[in-house]
PDB file of C-alpha atoms in Angstrom:
ATOM      1  CA  MET A   1       0.596  33.517   9.268  1.00  0.00           C
ATOM      2  CA  GLU A   2       3.366  30.923   9.229  1.00  0.00           C
ATOM      3  CA  GLN A   3       2.719  27.810   7.151  1.00  0.00           C
ATOM      4  CA  GLN A   4       3.405  24.389   8.589  1.00  0.00           C
ATOM      5  CA  LYS A   5       3.647  20.895   7.185  1.00  0.00           C
ATOM      6  CA  LEU A   6       0.749  18.492   7.421  1.00  0.00           C
ATOM      7  CA  PRO A   7       1.550  16.061  10.240  1.00  0.00           C
ATOM      8  CA  ASN A   8       1.190  12.841   8.250  1.00  0.00           C
ATOM      9  CA  ALA A   9       1.974  13.866   4.665  1.00  0.00           C
ATOM     10  CA  THR A  10       5.423  12.276   4.595  1.00  0.00           C
ATOM     11  CA  THR A  11       4.150   9.189   6.408  1.00  0.00           C
ATOM     12  CA  VAL A  12       1.381   8.723   3.840  1.00  0.00           C
ATOM     13  CA  LEU A  13       3.913   9.091   1.027  1.00  0.00           C
ATOM     14  CA  VAL A  14       6.250   6.508   2.591  1.00  0.00           C
ATOM     15  CA  LEU A  15       3.373   4.093   3.272  1.00  0.00           C
ATOM     16  CA  GLY A  16       2.272   4.433  -0.353  1.00  0.00           C
ATOM     17  CA  ILE A  17       5.756   3.544  -1.572  1.00  0.00           C
ATOM     18  CA  VAL A  18       6.024   0.640   0.887  1.00  0.00           C
ATOM     19  CA  SER A  19       2.616  -0.669  -0.161  1.00  0.00           C
ATOM     20  CA  ILE A  20       3.688  -0.883  -3.813  1.00  0.00           C
ATOM     21  CA  VAL A  21       7.149  -2.281  -3.110  1.00  0.00           C
ATOM     22  CA  GLY A  22       5.766  -4.642  -0.480  1.00  0.00           C
ATOM     23  CA  THR A  23       3.174  -5.964  -2.899  1.00  0.00           C
ATOM     24  CA  CYS A  24       5.722  -6.534  -5.627  1.00  0.00           C
ATOM     25  CA  CYS A  25       8.440  -8.067  -3.436  1.00  0.00           C
ATOM     26  CA  CYS A  26       6.560  -9.776  -0.621  1.00  0.00           C
ATOM     27  CA  THR A  27       2.881 -10.608  -0.546  1.00  0.00           C
ATOM     28  CA  GLY A  28      -0.274  -8.710  -1.304  1.00  0.00           C
ATOM     29  CA  LEU A  29      -0.963  -8.518   2.409  1.00  0.00           C
ATOM     30  CA  VAL A  30       1.862  -6.008   2.945  1.00  0.00           C
ATOM     31  CA  GLY A  31       0.437  -3.750   0.243  1.00  0.00           C
ATOM     32  CA  VAL A  32      -3.095  -3.931   1.585  1.00  0.00           C
ATOM     33  CA  ILE A  33      -2.090  -3.209   5.182  1.00  0.00           C
ATOM     34  CA  CYS A  34       0.216  -0.293   4.328  1.00  0.00           C
ATOM     35  CA  GLY A  35      -2.293   1.072   1.840  1.00  0.00           C
ATOM     36  CA  LEU A  36      -5.131   1.021   4.363  1.00  0.00           C
ATOM     37  CA  ILE A  37      -3.025   2.686   7.055  1.00  0.00           C
ATOM     38  CA  GLY A  38      -1.900   5.323   4.557  1.00  0.00           C
ATOM     39  CA  MET A  39      -5.462   6.030   3.438  1.00  0.00           C
ATOM     40  CA  ASN A  40      -6.579   6.414   7.046  1.00  0.00           C
ATOM     41  CA  LEU A  41      -3.802   8.918   7.759  1.00  0.00           C
ATOM     42  CA  TYR A  42      -4.616  10.714   4.496  1.00  0.00           C
ATOM     43  CA  LYS A  43      -8.200  11.181   5.601  1.00  0.00           C
ATOM     44  CA  LYS A  44      -7.098  12.763   8.899  1.00  0.00           C
ATOM     45  CA  ASP A  45      -4.735  15.197   7.196  1.00  0.00           C
ATOM     46  CA  LYS A  46      -7.273  16.037   4.491  1.00  0.00           C
ATOM     47  CA  VAL A  47      -9.711  17.156   7.190  1.00  0.00           C
ATOM     48  CA  LEU A  48      -7.003  19.408   8.674  1.00  0.00           C
ATOM     49  CA  TYR A  49      -6.154  20.841   5.268  1.00  0.00           C
ATOM     50  CA  ASP A  50      -9.803  21.489   4.373  1.00  0.00           C
ATOM     51  CA  GLN A  51     -10.296  23.475   7.592  1.00  0.00           C
ATOM     52  CA  ASN A  52      -7.514  25.931   6.737  1.00  0.00           C
ATOM     53  CA  PRO A  53      -5.713  25.358   3.415  1.00  0.00           C
ATOM     54  CA  ALA A  54      -3.520  28.448   3.742  1.00  0.00           C
ATOM     55  CA  SER A  55      -1.833  27.059   6.883  1.00  0.00           C
ATOM     56  CA  TYR A  56      -0.272  23.967   5.286  1.00  0.00           C
ATOM     57  CA  THR A  57       2.424  23.552   2.637  1.00  0.00           C
ATOM     58  CA  ASP A  58       2.843  19.912   1.581  1.00  0.00           C
ATOM     59  CA  PHE A  59      -0.575  18.958   0.289  1.00  0.00           C
ATOM     60  CA  ASN A  60       1.062  17.698  -2.934  1.00  0.00           C
ATOM     61  CA  ASN A  61       2.981  15.042  -0.958  1.00  0.00           C
ATOM     62  CA  LEU A  62      -0.266  14.023   0.712  1.00  0.00           C
ATOM     63  CA  ASN A  63      -2.039  13.615  -2.639  1.00  0.00           C
ATOM     64  CA  THR A  64       0.879  11.707  -4.150  1.00  0.00           C
ATOM     65  CA  GLY A  65       0.903   9.392  -1.136  1.00  0.00           C
ATOM     66  CA  ARG A  66      -2.832   8.819  -1.533  1.00  0.00           C
ATOM     67  CA  ILE A  67      -2.407   7.827  -5.176  1.00  0.00           C
ATOM     68  CA  LEU A  68       0.432   5.445  -4.280  1.00  0.00           C
ATOM     69  CA  CYS A  69      -1.662   3.934  -1.468  1.00  0.00           C
ATOM     70  CA  ILE A  70      -4.541   3.337  -3.874  1.00  0.00           C
ATOM     71  CA  ILE A  71      -2.205   1.668  -6.378  1.00  0.00           C
ATOM     72  CA  GLY A  72      -0.692  -0.468  -3.597  1.00  0.00           C
ATOM     73  CA  LEU A  73      -4.161  -1.427  -2.368  1.00  0.00           C
ATOM     74  CA  VAL A  74      -5.307  -2.474  -5.829  1.00  0.00           C
ATOM     75  CA  LEU A  75      -2.143  -4.454  -6.578  1.00  0.00           C
ATOM     76  CA  GLY A  76      -2.228  -6.061  -3.135  1.00  0.00           C
ATOM     77  CA  ALA A  77      -5.889  -7.025  -3.481  1.00  0.00           C
ATOM     78  CA  ILE A  78      -5.251  -8.561  -6.901  1.00  0.00           C
ATOM     79  CA  GLN A  79      -2.319 -10.542  -5.545  1.00  0.00           C
ATOM     80  CA  LEU A  80      -4.320 -11.743  -2.536  1.00  0.00           C
ATOM     81  CA  LEU A  81      -7.222 -12.786  -4.751  1.00  0.00           C
ATOM     82  CA  TYR A  82      -4.827 -14.666  -7.014  1.00  0.00           C
ATOM     83  CA  PHE A  83      -3.310 -16.437  -4.003  1.00  0.00           C
ATOM     84  CA  VAL A  84      -6.781 -17.459  -2.775  1.00  0.00           C
ATOM     85  CA  TYR A  85      -7.617 -18.683  -6.291  1.00  0.00           C
ATOM     86  CA  ILE A  86      -4.434 -20.779  -6.425  1.00  0.00           C
ATOM     87  CA  LEU A  87      -5.134 -22.271  -3.012  1.00  0.00           C
ATOM     88  CA  ALA A  88      -8.724 -23.045  -4.007  1.00  0.00           C
ATOM     89  CA  THR A  89      -7.743 -24.772  -7.254  1.00  0.00           C
ATOM     90  CA  ILE A  90      -4.527 -26.659  -6.485  1.00  0.00           C
ATOM     91  CA  GLY A  91      -4.448 -26.494  -2.678  1.00  0.00           C
ATOM     92  CA  TRP A  92      -1.576 -25.856  -0.307  1.00  0.00           C
ATOM     93  CA  GLU A  93       0.353 -28.971  -1.336  1.00  0.00           C
ATOM     94  CA  GLY A  94       0.194 -28.018  -5.006  1.00  0.00           C
ATOM     95  CA  TYR A  95       1.252 -24.480  -4.189  1.00  0.00           C
ATOM     96  CA  MET A  96       4.244 -25.672  -2.180  1.00  0.00           C
ATOM     97  CA  GLU A  97       5.206 -28.103  -4.960  1.00  0.00           C
ATOM     98  CA  GLN A  98       5.033 -25.253  -7.465  1.00  0.00           C
ATOM     99  CA  MET A  99       7.234 -23.101  -5.203  1.00  0.00           C
ATOM    100  CA  ARG A 100       9.777 -25.916  -4.860  1.00  0.00           C
ATOM    101  CA  GLY A 101       9.872 -26.235  -8.644  1.00  0.00           C
ATOM    102  CA  ILE A 102      10.486 -22.509  -9.066  1.00  0.00           C
ATOM    103  CA  THR A 103      13.205 -22.568  -6.414  1.00  0.00           C
ATOM    104  CA  ASN A 104      14.980 -25.561  -7.975  1.00  0.00           C
ATOM    105  CA  MET A 105      14.898 -24.208 -11.557  1.00  0.00           C
ATOM    106  CA  GLY A 106      18.143 -22.313 -11.155  1.00  0.00           C
ATOM    107  CA  ARG A 107      20.034 -25.299  -9.763  1.00  0.00           C
ATOM    108  CA  GLY A 108      19.590 -27.234 -12.965  1.00  0.00           C
TER     109      GLY A 108
END
């Protein structure tokens, strides 16, 4: 029997990477969204793999993608919670003032 690739293994891997990079470079929302989509696709491919493991070759990519999605989800959730905490304590105006101060630091 000829082995084939799992349909979403590469996609899950890419979404896991994007969720981590998106969390670190953008906002936690990017990490959470990509992580959730990746976990959903992982679940679909895992069901396929469990039905006939001998038919599929790239289960390692699927597992690696799952781990990256989990890391991206956790980092994204922490960043979102921190953002909510900042908004609750200093408000939007204080947050924007803090961002202006960070932006103007380099202009000295």
